[in-house]
PDB file of C-alpha atoms in Angstrom:
ATOM      1  CA  UNK A  29      25.965 -76.296 -51.330  1.00  0.00           C
ATOM      2  CA  UNK A  30      24.054 -73.149 -52.480  1.00  0.00           C
ATOM      3  CA  UNK A  31      21.459 -73.373 -55.277  1.00  0.00           C
ATOM      4  CA  UNK A  32      20.245 -70.142 -56.894  1.00  0.00           C
ATOM      5  CA  UNK A  33      18.876 -68.767 -60.095  1.00  0.00           C
ATOM      6  CA  UNK A  34      18.474 -65.403 -61.603  1.00  0.00           C
ATOM      7  CA  UNK A  35      17.161 -62.180 -60.152  1.00  0.00           C
ATOM      8  CA  UNK A  36      13.978 -62.889 -62.203  1.00  0.00           C
ATOM      9  CA  UNK A  37      13.403 -66.500 -61.229  1.00  0.00           C
ATOM     10  CA  UNK A  38      14.823 -69.210 -58.920  1.00  0.00           C
ATOM     11  CA  UNK A  39      13.809 -72.134 -61.068  1.00  0.00           C
ATOM     12  CA  UNK A  40      11.159 -72.578 -63.818  1.00  0.00           C
ATOM     13  CA  UNK A  41       9.918 -76.052 -62.662  1.00  0.00           C
ATOM     14  CA  UNK A  42       8.614 -78.712 -64.987  1.00  0.00           C
ATOM     15  CA  UNK A  43       8.215 -77.977 -68.528  1.00  0.00           C
ATOM     16  CA  UNK A  44       4.445 -77.500 -69.251  1.00  0.00           C
ATOM     17  CA  UNK A  45       4.772 -77.981 -72.975  1.00  0.00           C
ATOM     18  CA  UNK A  46       6.646 -81.208 -72.180  1.00  0.00           C
ATOM     19  CA  UNK A  47       3.851 -82.396 -69.946  1.00  0.00           C
ATOM     20  CA  UNK A  48       0.899 -81.408 -72.167  1.00  0.00           C
ATOM     21  CA  UNK A  49       0.905 -84.503 -74.467  1.00  0.00           C
ATOM     22  CA  UNK A  50       1.677 -87.044 -71.613  1.00  0.00           C
ATOM     23  CA  UNK A  51      -0.947 -89.630 -70.623  1.00  0.00           C
ATOM     24  CA  UNK A  52      -1.417 -91.237 -67.204  1.00  0.00           C
ATOM     25  CA  UNK A  53       0.630 -94.376 -68.355  1.00  0.00           C
ATOM     26  CA  UNK A  54       3.405 -91.990 -69.469  1.00  0.00           C
ATOM     27  CA  UNK A  55       3.789 -90.366 -66.162  1.00  0.00           C
ATOM     28  CA  UNK A  56       2.881 -93.311 -63.961  1.00  0.00           C
ATOM     29  CA  UNK A  57       5.028 -95.920 -65.586  1.00  0.00           C
ATOM     30  CA  UNK A  58       7.835 -93.535 -66.207  1.00  0.00           C
ATOM     31  CA  UNK A  59       7.592 -92.309 -62.560  1.00  0.00           C
ATOM     32  CA  UNK A  60       7.648 -88.654 -63.911  1.00  0.00           C
ATOM     33  CA  UNK A  61       9.305 -86.121 -61.669  1.00  0.00           C
ATOM     34  CA  UNK A  62      10.862 -88.752 -59.383  1.00  0.00           C
ATOM     35  CA  UNK A  63      14.421 -87.701 -60.081  1.00  0.00           C
ATOM     36  CA  UNK A  64      13.530 -84.280 -58.589  1.00  0.00           C
ATOM     37  CA  UNK A  65      14.007 -85.475 -55.004  1.00  0.00           C
ATOM     38  CA  UNK A  66      17.780 -86.299 -55.580  1.00  0.00           C
ATOM     39  CA  UNK A  67      18.731 -82.928 -53.835  1.00  0.00           C
ATOM     40  CA  UNK A  68      17.051 -84.192 -50.574  1.00  0.00           C
ATOM     41  CA  UNK A  69      19.638 -87.090 -50.443  1.00  0.00           C
ATOM     42  CA  UNK A  70      22.701 -84.774 -50.180  1.00  0.00           C
ATOM     43  CA  UNK A  71      24.592 -85.340 -47.059  1.00  0.00           C
ATOM     44  CA  UNK A  72      25.817 -81.804 -47.205  1.00  0.00           C
ATOM     45  CA  UNK A  73      23.524 -78.891 -45.984  1.00  0.00           C
ATOM     46  CA  UNK A  74      21.941 -77.495 -49.160  1.00  0.00           C
ATOM     47  CA  UNK A  75      20.815 -73.835 -49.095  1.00  0.00           C
ATOM     48  CA  UNK A  76      18.404 -72.173 -51.578  1.00  0.00           C
ATOM     49  CA  UNK A  77      18.893 -68.532 -52.382  1.00  0.00           C
ATOM     50  CA  UNK A  78      15.657 -67.454 -54.045  1.00  0.00           C
ATOM     51  CA  UNK A  79      15.379 -64.203 -56.086  1.00  0.00           C
ATOM     52  CA  UNK A  80      12.277 -63.634 -58.287  1.00  0.00           C
ATOM     53  CA  UNK A  81       9.754 -66.409 -58.901  1.00  0.00           C
ATOM     54  CA  UNK A  82       9.788 -69.659 -57.044  1.00  0.00           C
ATOM     55  CA  UNK A  83       6.432 -71.188 -58.423  1.00  0.00           C
ATOM     56  CA  UNK A  84       5.307 -74.751 -58.914  1.00  0.00           C
ATOM     57  CA  UNK A  85       8.492 -76.897 -59.315  1.00  0.00           C
ATOM     58  CA  UNK A  86      10.680 -73.992 -58.447  1.00  0.00           C
ATOM     59  CA  UNK A  87       8.940 -73.642 -54.929  1.00  0.00           C
ATOM     60  CA  UNK A  88       9.170 -77.418 -54.470  1.00  0.00           C
ATOM     61  CA  UNK A  89      12.884 -77.457 -55.324  1.00  0.00           C
ATOM     62  CA  UNK A  90      13.430 -74.614 -52.695  1.00  0.00           C
ATOM     63  CA  UNK A  91      11.638 -76.560 -50.065  1.00  0.00           C
ATOM     64  CA  UNK A  92      13.781 -79.628 -50.786  1.00  0.00           C
ATOM     65  CA  UNK A  93      16.641 -77.617 -49.575  1.00  0.00           C
ATOM     66  CA  UNK A  94      17.628 -77.587 -45.922  1.00  0.00           C
ATOM     67  CA  UNK A  95      17.553 -73.766 -45.581  1.00  0.00           C
ATOM     68  CA  UNK A  96      15.800 -71.129 -47.825  1.00  0.00           C
ATOM     69  CA  UNK A  97      16.900 -67.448 -47.974  1.00  0.00           C
ATOM     70  CA  UNK A  98      14.916 -65.068 -50.034  1.00  0.00           C
ATOM     71  CA  UNK A  99      15.608 -61.763 -51.931  1.00  0.00           C
ATOM     72  CA  UNK A 100      13.068 -59.031 -50.992  1.00  0.00           C
ATOM     73  CA  UNK A 101      11.444 -59.500 -54.355  1.00  0.00           C
ATOM     74  CA  UNK A 102      10.907 -63.241 -54.143  1.00  0.00           C
ATOM     75  CA  UNK A 103       7.522 -64.738 -54.660  1.00  0.00           C
ATOM     76  CA  UNK A 104       6.429 -68.402 -53.776  1.00  0.00           C
ATOM     77  CA  UNK A 105       3.439 -70.400 -54.876  1.00  0.00           C
ATOM     78  CA  UNK A 106       2.054 -73.705 -56.046  1.00  0.00           C
ATOM     79  CA  UNK A 107      -0.127 -72.607 -59.094  1.00  0.00           C
ATOM     80  CA  UNK A 108      -0.589 -76.103 -60.546  1.00  0.00           C
ATOM     81  CA  UNK A 109      -4.385 -75.919 -59.881  1.00  0.00           C
ATOM     82  CA  UNK A 110      -4.633 -73.348 -62.577  1.00  0.00           C
ATOM     83  CA  UNK A 111      -3.234 -75.976 -64.985  1.00  0.00           C
ATOM     84  CA  UNK A 112      -5.872 -78.546 -64.015  1.00  0.00           C
ATOM     85  CA  UNK A 113      -3.464 -80.660 -61.842  1.00  0.00           C
ATOM     86  CA  UNK A 114      -1.799 -80.626 -58.463  1.00  0.00           C
ATOM     87  CA  UNK A 115       1.866 -80.320 -57.263  1.00  0.00           C
ATOM     88  CA  UNK A 116       3.828 -83.503 -58.051  1.00  0.00           C
ATOM     89  CA  UNK A 117       7.176 -82.975 -56.451  1.00  0.00           C
ATOM     90  CA  UNK A 118       6.333 -82.568 -52.807  1.00  0.00           C
ATOM     91  CA  UNK A 119       4.440 -79.233 -52.855  1.00  0.00           C
ATOM     92  CA  UNK A 120       1.378 -80.441 -50.915  1.00  0.00           C
ATOM     93  CA  UNK A 121       3.601 -82.112 -48.290  1.00  0.00           C
ATOM     94  CA  UNK A 122       6.548 -79.973 -47.634  1.00  0.00           C
ATOM     95  CA  UNK A 123       4.497 -76.625 -47.962  1.00  0.00           C
ATOM     96  CA  UNK A 124       2.069 -77.924 -45.392  1.00  0.00           C
ATOM     97  CA  UNK A 125       4.864 -79.027 -43.086  1.00  0.00           C
ATOM     98  CA  UNK A 126       6.475 -75.594 -43.417  1.00  0.00           C
ATOM     99  CA  UNK A 127       3.481 -73.217 -43.076  1.00  0.00           C
ATOM    100  CA  UNK A 128       0.710 -75.264 -41.673  1.00  0.00           C
ATOM    101  CA  UNK A 129      -2.536 -76.835 -43.254  1.00  0.00           C
ATOM    102  CA  UNK A 130      -4.730 -73.817 -43.532  1.00  0.00           C
ATOM    103  CA  UNK A 131      -2.231 -71.487 -45.330  1.00  0.00           C
ATOM    104  CA  UNK A 132      -0.805 -74.343 -47.476  1.00  0.00           C
ATOM    105  CA  UNK A 133      -4.527 -75.315 -48.467  1.00  0.00           C
ATOM    106  CA  UNK A 134      -5.201 -71.905 -49.471  1.00  0.00           C
ATOM    107  CA  UNK A 135      -2.147 -71.570 -51.725  1.00  0.00           C
ATOM    108  CA  UNK A 136      -2.641 -74.877 -53.324  1.00  0.00           C
ATOM    109  CA  UNK A 137      -6.363 -74.472 -53.871  1.00  0.00           C
ATOM    110  CA  UNK A 138      -6.138 -70.919 -55.239  1.00  0.00           C
ATOM    111  CA  UNK A 139      -2.820 -70.950 -56.901  1.00  0.00           C
ATOM    112  CA  UNK A 140      -2.156 -67.591 -55.149  1.00  0.00           C
ATOM    113  CA  UNK A 141       1.411 -66.355 -54.409  1.00  0.00           C
ATOM    114  CA  UNK A 142       3.069 -65.036 -51.241  1.00  0.00           C
ATOM    115  CA  UNK A 143       5.832 -62.450 -51.116  1.00  0.00           C
ATOM    116  CA  UNK A 144       9.269 -62.823 -49.390  1.00  0.00           C
ATOM    117  CA  UNK A 145       8.142 -61.113 -46.224  1.00  0.00           C
ATOM    118  CA  UNK A 146       4.850 -63.258 -46.033  1.00  0.00           C
ATOM    119  CA  UNK A 147       7.035 -66.372 -46.608  1.00  0.00           C
ATOM    120  CA  UNK A 148       9.334 -65.214 -43.672  1.00  0.00           C
ATOM    121  CA  UNK A 149       6.272 -64.590 -41.332  1.00  0.00           C
ATOM    122  CA  UNK A 150       4.779 -68.103 -42.274  1.00  0.00           C
ATOM    123  CA  UNK A 151       8.164 -69.855 -41.524  1.00  0.00           C
ATOM    124  CA  UNK A 152       8.730 -70.873 -45.166  1.00  0.00           C
ATOM    125  CA  UNK A 153      12.133 -68.864 -45.386  1.00  0.00           C
ATOM    126  CA  UNK A 154      14.735 -68.330 -42.689  1.00  0.00           C
ATOM    127  CA  UNK A 155      15.798 -64.699 -43.664  1.00  0.00           C
ATOM    128  CA  UNK A 156      15.045 -62.181 -46.177  1.00  0.00           C
ATOM    129  CA  UNK A 157      17.899 -60.115 -47.790  1.00  0.00           C
ATOM    130  CA  UNK A 158      18.005 -57.231 -50.332  1.00  0.00           C
ATOM    131  CA  UNK A 159      17.894 -58.930 -53.701  1.00  0.00           C
ATOM    132  CA  UNK A 160      21.115 -57.267 -54.726  1.00  0.00           C
ATOM    133  CA  UNK A 161      23.106 -58.874 -51.842  1.00  0.00           C
ATOM    134  CA  UNK A 162      21.218 -62.152 -51.423  1.00  0.00           C
ATOM    135  CA  UNK A 163      23.782 -64.413 -53.042  1.00  0.00           C
ATOM    136  CA  UNK A 164      26.636 -62.741 -51.203  1.00  0.00           C
ATOM    137  CA  UNK A 165      24.747 -62.876 -47.865  1.00  0.00           C
ATOM    138  CA  UNK A 166      23.811 -66.464 -48.533  1.00  0.00           C
ATOM    139  CA  UNK A 167      27.336 -67.475 -49.291  1.00  0.00           C
ATOM    140  CA  UNK A 168      28.650 -65.766 -46.153  1.00  0.00           C
ATOM    141  CA  UNK A 169      26.341 -67.996 -44.083  1.00  0.00           C
ATOM    142  CA  UNK A 170      27.326 -71.005 -46.156  1.00  0.00           C
ATOM    143  CA  UNK A 171      30.884 -70.262 -45.377  1.00  0.00           C
ATOM    144  CA  UNK A 172      30.086 -70.293 -41.694  1.00  0.00           C
ATOM    145  CA  UNK A 173      28.382 -73.635 -42.030  1.00  0.00           C
ATOM    146  CA  UNK A 174      31.144 -75.108 -44.087  1.00  0.00           C
ATOM    147  CA  UNK A 175      33.645 -74.218 -41.289  1.00  0.00           C
ATOM    148  CA  UNK A 176      31.937 -76.514 -38.898  1.00  0.00           C
ATOM    149  CA  UNK A 177      32.827 -80.172 -38.652  1.00  0.00           C
ATOM    150  CA  UNK A 178      31.434 -81.837 -41.779  1.00  0.00           C
ATOM    151  CA  UNK A 179      30.459 -85.190 -40.104  1.00  0.00           C
ATOM    152  CA  UNK A 180      28.805 -83.479 -37.219  1.00  0.00           C
ATOM    153  CA  UNK A 181      26.962 -81.207 -39.504  1.00  0.00           C
ATOM    154  CA  UNK A 182      25.688 -84.196 -41.400  1.00  0.00           C
ATOM    155  CA  UNK A 183      24.408 -85.699 -38.143  1.00  0.00           C
ATOM    156  CA  UNK A 184      22.754 -82.480 -37.175  1.00  0.00           C
ATOM    157  CA  UNK A 185      21.044 -82.176 -40.668  1.00  0.00           C
ATOM    158  CA  UNK A 186      19.888 -85.822 -40.347  1.00  0.00           C
ATOM    159  CA  UNK A 187      18.613 -85.239 -36.905  1.00  0.00           C
ATOM    160  CA  UNK A 188      16.467 -82.244 -37.777  1.00  0.00           C
ATOM    161  CA  UNK A 189      15.121 -83.976 -40.885  1.00  0.00           C
ATOM    162  CA  UNK A 190      13.947 -86.932 -38.716  1.00  0.00           C
ATOM    163  CA  UNK A 191      11.661 -84.546 -37.091  1.00  0.00           C
ATOM    164  CA  UNK A 192       9.368 -84.680 -40.148  1.00  0.00           C
ATOM    165  CA  UNK A 193       9.424 -88.526 -40.426  1.00  0.00           C
ATOM    166  CA  UNK A 194       9.266 -89.633 -36.641  1.00  0.00           C
ATOM    167  CA  UNK A 195       7.025 -89.081 -33.588  1.00  0.00           C
ATOM    168  CA  UNK A 196       8.584 -86.929 -30.949  1.00  0.00           C
ATOM    169  CA  UNK A 197       9.657 -89.823 -28.819  1.00  0.00           C
ATOM    170  CA  UNK A 198      11.149 -91.568 -31.637  1.00  0.00           C
ATOM    171  CA  UNK A 199      12.930 -88.343 -32.896  1.00  0.00           C
ATOM    172  CA  UNK A 200      14.425 -87.443 -29.487  1.00  0.00           C
ATOM    173  CA  UNK A 201      15.589 -91.138 -29.296  1.00  0.00           C
ATOM    174  CA  UNK A 202      17.333 -90.795 -32.696  1.00  0.00           C
ATOM    175  CA  UNK A 203      18.797 -87.440 -31.689  1.00  0.00           C
ATOM    176  CA  UNK A 204      20.249 -88.780 -28.463  1.00  0.00           C
ATOM    177  CA  UNK A 205      22.089 -91.520 -30.574  1.00  0.00           C
ATOM    178  CA  UNK A 206      23.422 -88.923 -32.988  1.00  0.00           C
ATOM    179  CA  UNK A 207      24.607 -86.914 -29.976  1.00  0.00           C
ATOM    180  CA  UNK A 208      26.242 -89.972 -28.472  1.00  0.00           C
ATOM    181  CA  UNK A 209      27.834 -90.822 -31.908  1.00  0.00           C
ATOM    182  CA  UNK A 210      29.374 -87.361 -32.125  1.00  0.00           C
ATOM    183  CA  UNK A 211      31.581 -88.405 -29.160  1.00  0.00           C
ATOM    184  CA  UNK A 212      33.237 -90.850 -31.500  1.00  0.00           C
ATOM    185  CA  UNK A 213      34.738 -88.010 -33.542  1.00  0.00           C
ATOM    186  CA  UNK A 214      37.856 -86.076 -33.053  1.00  0.00           C
ATOM    187  CA  UNK A 215      36.108 -82.894 -33.887  1.00  0.00           C
ATOM    188  CA  UNK A 216      33.845 -83.250 -30.835  1.00  0.00           C
ATOM    189  CA  UNK A 217      36.903 -83.499 -28.553  1.00  0.00           C
ATOM    190  CA  UNK A 218      38.430 -80.641 -30.383  1.00  0.00           C
ATOM    191  CA  UNK A 219      35.428 -78.447 -30.231  1.00  0.00           C
ATOM    192  CA  UNK A 220      35.082 -78.866 -26.491  1.00  0.00           C
ATOM    193  CA  UNK A 221      38.853 -78.548 -25.878  1.00  0.00           C
ATOM    194  CA  UNK A 222      38.768 -75.204 -27.796  1.00  0.00           C
ATOM    195  CA  UNK A 223      35.772 -74.014 -25.741  1.00  0.00           C
ATOM    196  CA  UNK A 224      37.561 -74.741 -22.459  1.00  0.00           C
ATOM    197  CA  UNK A 225      40.849 -73.211 -23.638  1.00  0.00           C
ATOM    198  CA  UNK A 226      39.111 -70.165 -24.963  1.00  0.00           C
ATOM    199  CA  UNK A 227      40.395 -70.421 -28.596  1.00  0.00           C
ATOM    200  CA  UNK A 228      38.840 -71.023 -31.909  1.00  0.00           C
ATOM    201  CA  UNK A 229      38.210 -74.765 -32.796  1.00  0.00           C
ATOM    202  CA  UNK A 230      40.187 -76.254 -35.627  1.00  0.00           C
ATOM    203  CA  UNK A 231      37.944 -79.003 -37.124  1.00  0.00           C
ATOM    204  CA  UNK A 232      39.641 -81.620 -39.275  1.00  0.00           C
ATOM    205  CA  UNK A 233      36.344 -83.550 -40.227  1.00  0.00           C
ATOM    206  CA  UNK A 234      37.547 -86.623 -38.288  1.00  0.00           C
TER     207      UNK A 234
END
């Protein structure tokens, strides 16, 4: 799954005019922004192709994806501090895990932005492509991922994501169990057979 926007902006984020009249009871009792996390529940790998601005909720949405690719004109940031509030859809948590406490703290407290190259250096994005070819380049990689065994790719995604939820010992134990589980699939046998026979694997998602 590839999520993208326009060359000017990846996603606008939450509607500030919609939020303006809301009270604490409105947002707390209504669990405002809770639905945003649905993208994180996808079993399939989700890739963000970011051109232009990914600010506030747009940045948070990108970080909910499994991989972020950026066009060379992309900008990332959490400017909520300038609105008298803080990120509310995972910005303080996912940004810190992605780029470390010090840089995340700076961006959250100042509302500053970082460009695509800075995001790459910091580890927020996986690659930077020319903005004109970003979507095509992203789709090419997505097609390579889609050609893999779907159940095994889901196992791999789940194992990587557990690294953010577990200790190292727990995570390695979970990984081992997923590795063992892959031996219950026909695709594991096909992949190893293809390697031994020096041919391309023909995965059937079984």
